[in-house]
Amino acid sequence: EDQVTQSPEALRLQEGESSSLNCSYTVSGLRGLFWYRQDPGKGPEFLFTLYSAGEEKEKERLKATLTKKESFLHITAPKPEDSATYLCAVQAAGGSYIPTFGRGTSLIVHP
Amino acid sequence: DAMVIQNPRYQVTQFGKPVTLSCSQTLNHNVMYWYQQKSSQAPKLLFHYYDKDFNNEADTPDNFQSRRPNTSFCFLDIRSPGLGDAAMYLCATSPAGSSYEQYFGPGTRLTVT
């Protein structure tokens, strides 16, 4: 069974204090790993797709990296507007295309 | 802008009173999904359609049903809502089954009184 575990569950940072969120996964072959941002009371918003170990993608203060067992979402010099829940989802190769979601990391950035 | 639209954004219903949530998309995507999300939990897939092919998750209660009359619209029917069905309901789309990200609507917050 595919599993996705995100850590920490919650993270509080001061503005400008860089950190990383972790997404560990267990799948029988990875087709794709997705990161989403979800603001309170809203639907998730797509951020990145990663396909193979060693791949990296960046968007503003966010950088996503991928290994064979986990992905990191690095946040550099965060601002209060980066506060949100970040969800990770994985899609397994060779089977159903339905992604498995983690429970997310709730990030709060204090000014 | 192409998007996924959900109506209503907030729905209050009484225990046992049927309710229908709607989703429409202007992205022309093949796949549409319905998720249930409770506080601090991962989205839980209820159903998905690949074109007109309906797929029901094994643990989706019989109380939940869905319809997709055409490519653009999808409905979630809750026949007899219980207190445990109070949640955020998310509609999502994707272009096809393989390696594509999902595009989510803003969600419908369902309250059961």
mmCIF file of C-alpha atoms in Angstrom:
data_model
loop_
_atom_site.group_PDB
_atom_site.id
_atom_site.type_symbol
_atom_site.label_atom_id
_atom_site.label_comp_id
_atom_site.label_asym_id
_atom_site.label_seq_id
_atom_site.Cartn_x
_atom_site.Cartn_y
_atom_site.Cartn_z
ATOM 1 C CA GLU A 1 0.000 0.000 0.000
ATOM 2 C CA ASP A 2 1.294 3.443 -0.938
ATOM 3 C CA GLN A 3 2.122 5.641 2.039
ATOM 4 C CA VAL A 4 2.960 9.310 2.390
ATOM 5 C CA THR A 5 4.149 10.807 5.679
ATOM 6 C CA GLN A 6 4.747 14.502 6.125
ATOM 7 C CA SER A 7 6.744 16.084 8.922
ATOM 8 C CA PRO A 8 6.559 18.112 10.971
ATOM 9 C CA GLU A 9 2.784 18.356 11.385
ATOM 10 C CA ALA A 10 3.135 22.009 12.282
ATOM 11 C CA LEU A 11 5.958 24.511 11.977
ATOM 12 C CA ARG A 12 6.264 28.032 13.300
ATOM 13 C CA LEU A 13 8.953 30.282 11.848
ATOM 14 C CA GLN A 14 9.980 33.861 12.231
ATOM 15 C CA GLU A 15 9.985 35.924 9.079
ATOM 16 C CA GLY A 16 13.281 35.320 7.304
ATOM 17 C CA GLU A 17 14.004 32.048 9.143
ATOM 18 C CA SER A 18 14.605 29.411 6.461
ATOM 19 C CA SER A 19 13.534 25.808 6.990
ATOM 20 C CA SER A 20 12.463 22.609 5.241
ATOM 21 C CA LEU A 21 9.360 20.444 5.170
ATOM 22 C CA ASN A 22 9.670 16.706 4.644
ATOM 23 C CA CYS A 23 7.572 14.241 2.657
ATOM 24 C CA SER A 24 8.550 10.583 3.018
ATOM 25 C CA TYR A 25 6.914 8.102 0.699
ATOM 26 C CA THR A 26 6.632 4.383 0.075
ATOM 27 C CA VAL A 27 5.434 3.374 -3.365
ATOM 28 C CA SER A 28 6.209 0.531 -5.724
ATOM 29 C CA GLY A 29 7.756 2.829 -8.285
ATOM 30 C CA LEU A 30 7.190 6.565 -8.450
ATOM 31 C CA ARG A 31 5.365 8.135 -11.356
ATOM 32 C CA GLY A 32 5.213 11.625 -9.876
ATOM 33 C CA LEU A 33 5.372 13.544 -6.601
ATOM 34 C CA PHE A 34 3.289 16.675 -6.229
ATOM 35 C CA TRP A 35 3.415 19.598 -3.804
ATOM 36 C CA TYR A 36 0.363 21.730 -3.137
ATOM 37 C CA ARG A 37 -0.314 24.781 -0.997
ATOM 38 C CA GLN A 38 -3.640 25.025 0.811
ATOM 39 C CA ASP A 39 -4.847 28.212 2.475
ATOM 40 C CA PRO A 40 -7.462 27.937 5.244
ATOM 41 C CA GLY A 41 -10.938 27.310 3.859
ATOM 42 C CA LYS A 42 -9.714 26.941 0.267
ATOM 43 C CA GLY A 43 -8.816 24.192 -2.153
ATOM 44 C CA PRO A 44 -5.207 23.089 -2.669
ATOM 45 C CA GLU A 45 -3.164 25.017 -5.208
ATOM 46 C CA PHE A 46 -0.608 23.173 -7.312
ATOM 47 C CA LEU A 47 3.049 24.122 -6.770
ATOM 48 C CA PHE A 48 5.404 21.505 -8.249
ATOM 49 C CA THR A 49 5.684 18.081 -9.842
ATOM 50 C CA LEU A 50 8.867 16.025 -9.435
ATOM 51 C CA TYR A 51 9.444 12.835 -11.383
ATOM 52 C CA SER A 52 12.866 11.398 -10.618
ATOM 53 C CA ALA A 53 15.511 11.392 -7.888
ATOM 54 C CA GLY A 54 17.817 14.370 -8.097
ATOM 55 C CA GLU A 55 15.232 16.631 -9.681
ATOM 56 C CA GLU A 56 14.737 20.115 -8.247
ATOM 57 C CA LYS A 57 12.193 22.841 -8.954
ATOM 58 C CA GLU A 58 11.962 26.399 -7.682
ATOM 59 C CA LYS A 59 9.314 29.054 -7.405
ATOM 60 C CA GLU A 60 10.027 32.302 -5.612
ATOM 61 C CA ARG A 61 11.076 31.353 -2.055
ATOM 62 C CA LEU A 62 10.202 27.668 -2.469
ATOM 63 C CA LYS A 63 12.443 24.897 -3.731
ATOM 64 C CA ALA A 64 11.396 21.258 -3.981
ATOM 65 C CA THR A 65 13.862 18.390 -4.144
ATOM 66 C CA LEU A 66 13.420 14.647 -4.576
ATOM 67 C CA THR A 67 15.291 11.514 -3.535
ATOM 68 C CA LYS A 68 14.250 7.882 -3.893
ATOM 69 C CA LYS A 69 12.526 7.932 -0.508
ATOM 70 C CA GLU A 70 11.588 11.509 0.276
ATOM 71 C CA SER A 71 11.043 15.012 -0.938
ATOM 72 C CA PHE A 72 11.876 18.286 0.753
ATOM 73 C CA LEU A 73 10.212 21.630 0.343
ATOM 74 C CA HIS A 74 12.778 24.248 1.277
ATOM 75 C CA ILE A 75 11.512 27.688 2.216
ATOM 76 C CA THR A 76 14.105 30.428 2.044
ATOM 77 C CA ALA A 77 13.581 33.651 3.998
ATOM 78 C CA PRO A 78 9.846 33.052 4.417
ATOM 79 C CA LYS A 79 7.313 35.853 4.674
ATOM 80 C CA PRO A 80 3.993 35.844 6.563
ATOM 81 C CA GLU A 81 2.158 35.317 3.269
ATOM 82 C CA ASP A 82 3.845 31.918 2.979
ATOM 83 C CA SER A 83 1.718 30.746 5.909
ATOM 84 C CA ALA A 84 -0.428 27.830 4.717
ATOM 85 C CA THR A 85 -0.685 24.053 4.825
ATOM 86 C CA TYR A 86 1.631 22.326 2.382
ATOM 87 C CA LEU A 87 0.420 18.985 1.035
ATOM 88 C CA CYS A 88 2.478 16.305 -0.634
ATOM 89 C CA ALA A 89 0.981 13.637 -2.907
ATOM 90 C CA VAL A 90 2.533 10.715 -4.750
ATOM 91 C CA GLN A 91 1.414 8.853 -7.820
ATOM 92 C CA ALA A 92 2.603 5.268 -8.202
ATOM 93 C CA ALA A 93 3.833 3.844 -11.468
ATOM 94 C CA GLY A 94 2.156 0.910 -13.139
ATOM 95 C CA GLY A 95 -1.126 1.027 -11.309
ATOM 96 C CA SER A 96 -3.904 3.451 -10.536
ATOM 97 C CA TYR A 97 -3.107 7.038 -11.405
ATOM 98 C CA ILE A 98 -4.899 8.206 -8.273
ATOM 99 C CA PRO A 99 -2.462 10.112 -6.030
ATOM 100 C CA THR A 100 -2.028 9.376 -2.334
ATOM 101 C CA PHE A 101 -1.952 12.483 -0.166
ATOM 102 C CA GLY A 102 -0.114 13.152 3.057
ATOM 103 C CA ARG A 103 -1.771 14.996 5.933
ATOM 104 C CA GLY A 104 0.204 18.130 5.305
ATOM 105 C CA THR A 105 2.445 20.476 7.253
ATOM 106 C CA SER A 106 0.824 23.572 8.685
ATOM 107 C CA LEU A 107 3.278 26.460 8.378
ATOM 108 C CA ILE A 108 2.899 29.728 10.251
ATOM 109 C CA VAL A 109 5.368 32.529 9.607
ATOM 110 C CA HIS A 110 5.379 35.279 12.196
ATOM 111 C CA PRO A 111 6.321 38.835 11.218
ATOM 112 C CA ASP B 1 -9.280 32.201 -16.822
ATOM 113 C CA ALA B 2 -9.859 28.456 -16.987
ATOM 114 C CA MET B 3 -10.879 27.148 -13.630
ATOM 115 C CA VAL B 4 -12.772 24.772 -11.367
ATOM 116 C CA ILE B 5 -15.893 26.242 -9.789
ATOM 117 C CA GLN B 6 -17.813 24.839 -6.851
ATOM 118 C CA ASN B 7 -21.233 25.867 -5.643
ATOM 119 C CA PRO B 8 -22.262 26.665 -3.081
ATOM 120 C CA ARG B 9 -19.176 27.669 -1.105
ATOM 121 C CA TYR B 10 -21.002 27.087 2.148
ATOM 122 C CA GLN B 11 -23.908 24.698 2.670
ATOM 123 C CA VAL B 12 -25.883 24.114 5.845
ATOM 124 C CA THR B 13 -28.238 21.157 5.912
ATOM 125 C CA GLN B 14 -30.230 19.334 8.543
ATOM 126 C CA PHE B 15 -29.479 15.842 9.712
ATOM 127 C CA GLY B 16 -30.977 13.446 7.168
ATOM 128 C CA LYS B 17 -31.929 16.117 4.607
ATOM 129 C CA PRO B 18 -30.506 15.369 1.143
ATOM 130 C CA VAL B 19 -28.006 17.825 -0.269
ATOM 131 C CA THR B 20 -26.323 18.243 -3.649
ATOM 132 C CA LEU B 21 -22.983 19.912 -4.242
ATOM 133 C CA SER B 22 -21.946 20.981 -7.721
ATOM 134 C CA CYS B 23 -18.693 21.378 -9.582
ATOM 135 C CA SER B 24 -17.993 22.762 -13.019
ATOM 136 C CA GLN B 25 -14.785 23.147 -14.971
ATOM 137 C CA THR B 26 -13.674 25.195 -17.950
ATOM 138 C CA LEU B 27 -10.399 23.261 -18.346
ATOM 139 C CA ASN B 28 -11.912 20.505 -20.518
ATOM 140 C CA HIS B 29 -10.145 17.867 -18.423
ATOM 141 C CA ASN B 30 -11.011 14.185 -18.750
ATOM 142 C CA VAL B 31 -10.836 13.317 -15.079
ATOM 143 C CA MET B 32 -12.937 14.768 -12.272
ATOM 144 C CA TYR B 33 -12.586 13.862 -8.609
ATOM 145 C CA TRP B 34 -14.552 14.380 -5.411
ATOM 146 C CA TYR B 35 -12.644 14.537 -2.139
ATOM 147 C CA GLN B 36 -13.768 14.887 1.461
ATOM 148 C CA GLN B 37 -11.398 16.757 3.756
ATOM 149 C CA LYS B 38 -11.758 17.109 7.504
ATOM 150 C CA SER B 39 -9.689 19.408 9.670
ATOM 151 C CA SER B 40 -5.952 18.636 9.661
ATOM 152 C CA GLN B 41 -6.477 15.533 7.547
ATOM 153 C CA ALA B 42 -5.448 14.535 4.057
ATOM 154 C CA PRO B 43 -8.079 14.833 1.345
ATOM 155 C CA LYS B 44 -9.968 11.523 1.126
ATOM 156 C CA LEU B 45 -11.021 10.432 -2.354
ATOM 157 C CA LEU B 46 -14.709 9.559 -2.646
ATOM 158 C CA PHE B 47 -15.170 9.092 -6.408
ATOM 159 C CA HIS B 48 -13.602 9.912 -9.684
ATOM 160 C CA TYR B 49 -14.671 9.896 -13.327
ATOM 161 C CA TYR B 50 -12.442 9.220 -16.268
ATOM 162 C CA ASP B 51 -14.641 10.711 -18.963
ATOM 163 C CA LYS B 52 -17.950 8.913 -18.311
ATOM 164 C CA ASP B 53 -16.392 5.954 -16.523
ATOM 165 C CA PHE B 54 -17.355 6.119 -12.864
ATOM 166 C CA ASN B 55 -14.988 4.849 -10.173
ATOM 167 C CA ASN B 56 -16.141 4.447 -6.608
ATOM 168 C CA GLU B 57 -13.613 4.098 -3.799
ATOM 169 C CA ALA B 58 -14.177 0.906 -1.804
ATOM 170 C CA ASP B 59 -14.683 2.705 1.490
ATOM 171 C CA THR B 60 -16.994 5.458 0.228
ATOM 172 C CA PRO B 61 -20.274 5.167 2.134
ATOM 173 C CA ASP B 62 -23.405 4.269 0.164
ATOM 174 C CA ASN B 63 -24.856 7.535 1.420
ATOM 175 C CA PHE B 64 -22.700 9.334 -1.144
ATOM 176 C CA GLN B 65 -23.449 9.288 -4.860
ATOM 177 C CA SER B 66 -22.197 11.181 -7.853
ATOM 178 C CA ARG B 67 -23.295 12.180 -11.346
ATOM 179 C CA ARG B 68 -21.395 13.541 -14.302
ATOM 180 C CA PRO B 69 -23.909 14.551 -16.974
ATOM 181 C CA ASN B 70 -21.270 16.014 -19.288
ATOM 182 C CA THR B 71 -17.565 16.867 -19.446
ATOM 183 C CA SER B 72 -17.971 20.151 -17.632
ATOM 184 C CA PHE B 73 -20.204 19.292 -14.688
ATOM 185 C CA CYS B 74 -20.092 16.876 -11.795
ATOM 186 C CA PHE B 75 -22.405 16.562 -8.791
ATOM 187 C CA LEU B 76 -22.042 15.042 -5.343
ATOM 188 C CA ASP B 77 -25.260 13.880 -3.707
ATOM 189 C CA ILE B 78 -25.427 13.079 -0.013
ATOM 190 C CA ARG B 79 -28.677 11.214 0.483
ATOM 191 C CA SER B 80 -29.005 11.368 4.263
ATOM 192 C CA PRO B 81 -26.282 13.534 5.804
ATOM 193 C CA GLY B 82 -25.106 12.655 9.261
ATOM 194 C CA LEU B 83 -23.120 14.763 11.676
ATOM 195 C CA GLY B 84 -19.978 12.897 10.614
ATOM 196 C CA ASP B 85 -20.403 14.121 7.044
ATOM 197 C CA ALA B 86 -19.647 17.692 8.021
ATOM 198 C CA ALA B 87 -16.465 18.507 6.147
ATOM 199 C CA MET B 88 -14.933 20.418 3.251
ATOM 200 C CA TYR B 89 -15.781 18.827 -0.087
ATOM 201 C CA LEU B 90 -13.256 19.402 -2.812
ATOM 202 C CA CYS B 91 -13.704 18.913 -6.526
ATOM 203 C CA ALA B 92 -10.592 18.469 -8.663
ATOM 204 C CA THR B 93 -9.762 17.836 -12.298
ATOM 205 C CA SER B 94 -6.773 16.574 -14.233
ATOM 206 C CA PRO B 95 -6.070 16.360 -17.972
ATOM 207 C CA ALA B 96 -5.667 12.594 -18.025
ATOM 208 C CA GLY B 97 -4.700 9.746 -15.757
ATOM 209 C CA SER B 98 -0.954 9.775 -15.973
ATOM 210 C CA SER B 99 1.528 12.096 -14.306
ATOM 211 C CA TYR B 100 -0.640 15.162 -14.258
ATOM 212 C CA GLU B 101 -1.235 17.462 -11.362
ATOM 213 C CA GLN B 102 -4.751 18.098 -10.108
ATOM 214 C CA TYR B 103 -6.565 21.411 -10.241
ATOM 215 C CA PHE B 104 -8.824 21.981 -7.267
ATOM 216 C CA GLY B 105 -11.884 24.105 -6.814
ATOM 217 C CA PRO B 106 -12.312 26.362 -3.775
ATOM 218 C CA GLY B 107 -14.347 23.722 -1.937
ATOM 219 C CA THR B 108 -17.778 23.572 -0.337
ATOM 220 C CA ARG B 109 -17.907 23.698 3.445
ATOM 221 C CA LEU B 110 -20.790 21.476 4.571
ATOM 222 C CA THR B 111 -22.335 21.918 7.994
ATOM 223 C CA VAL B 112 -24.892 19.410 9.290
ATOM 224 C CA THR B 113 -27.178 20.582 12.086
#
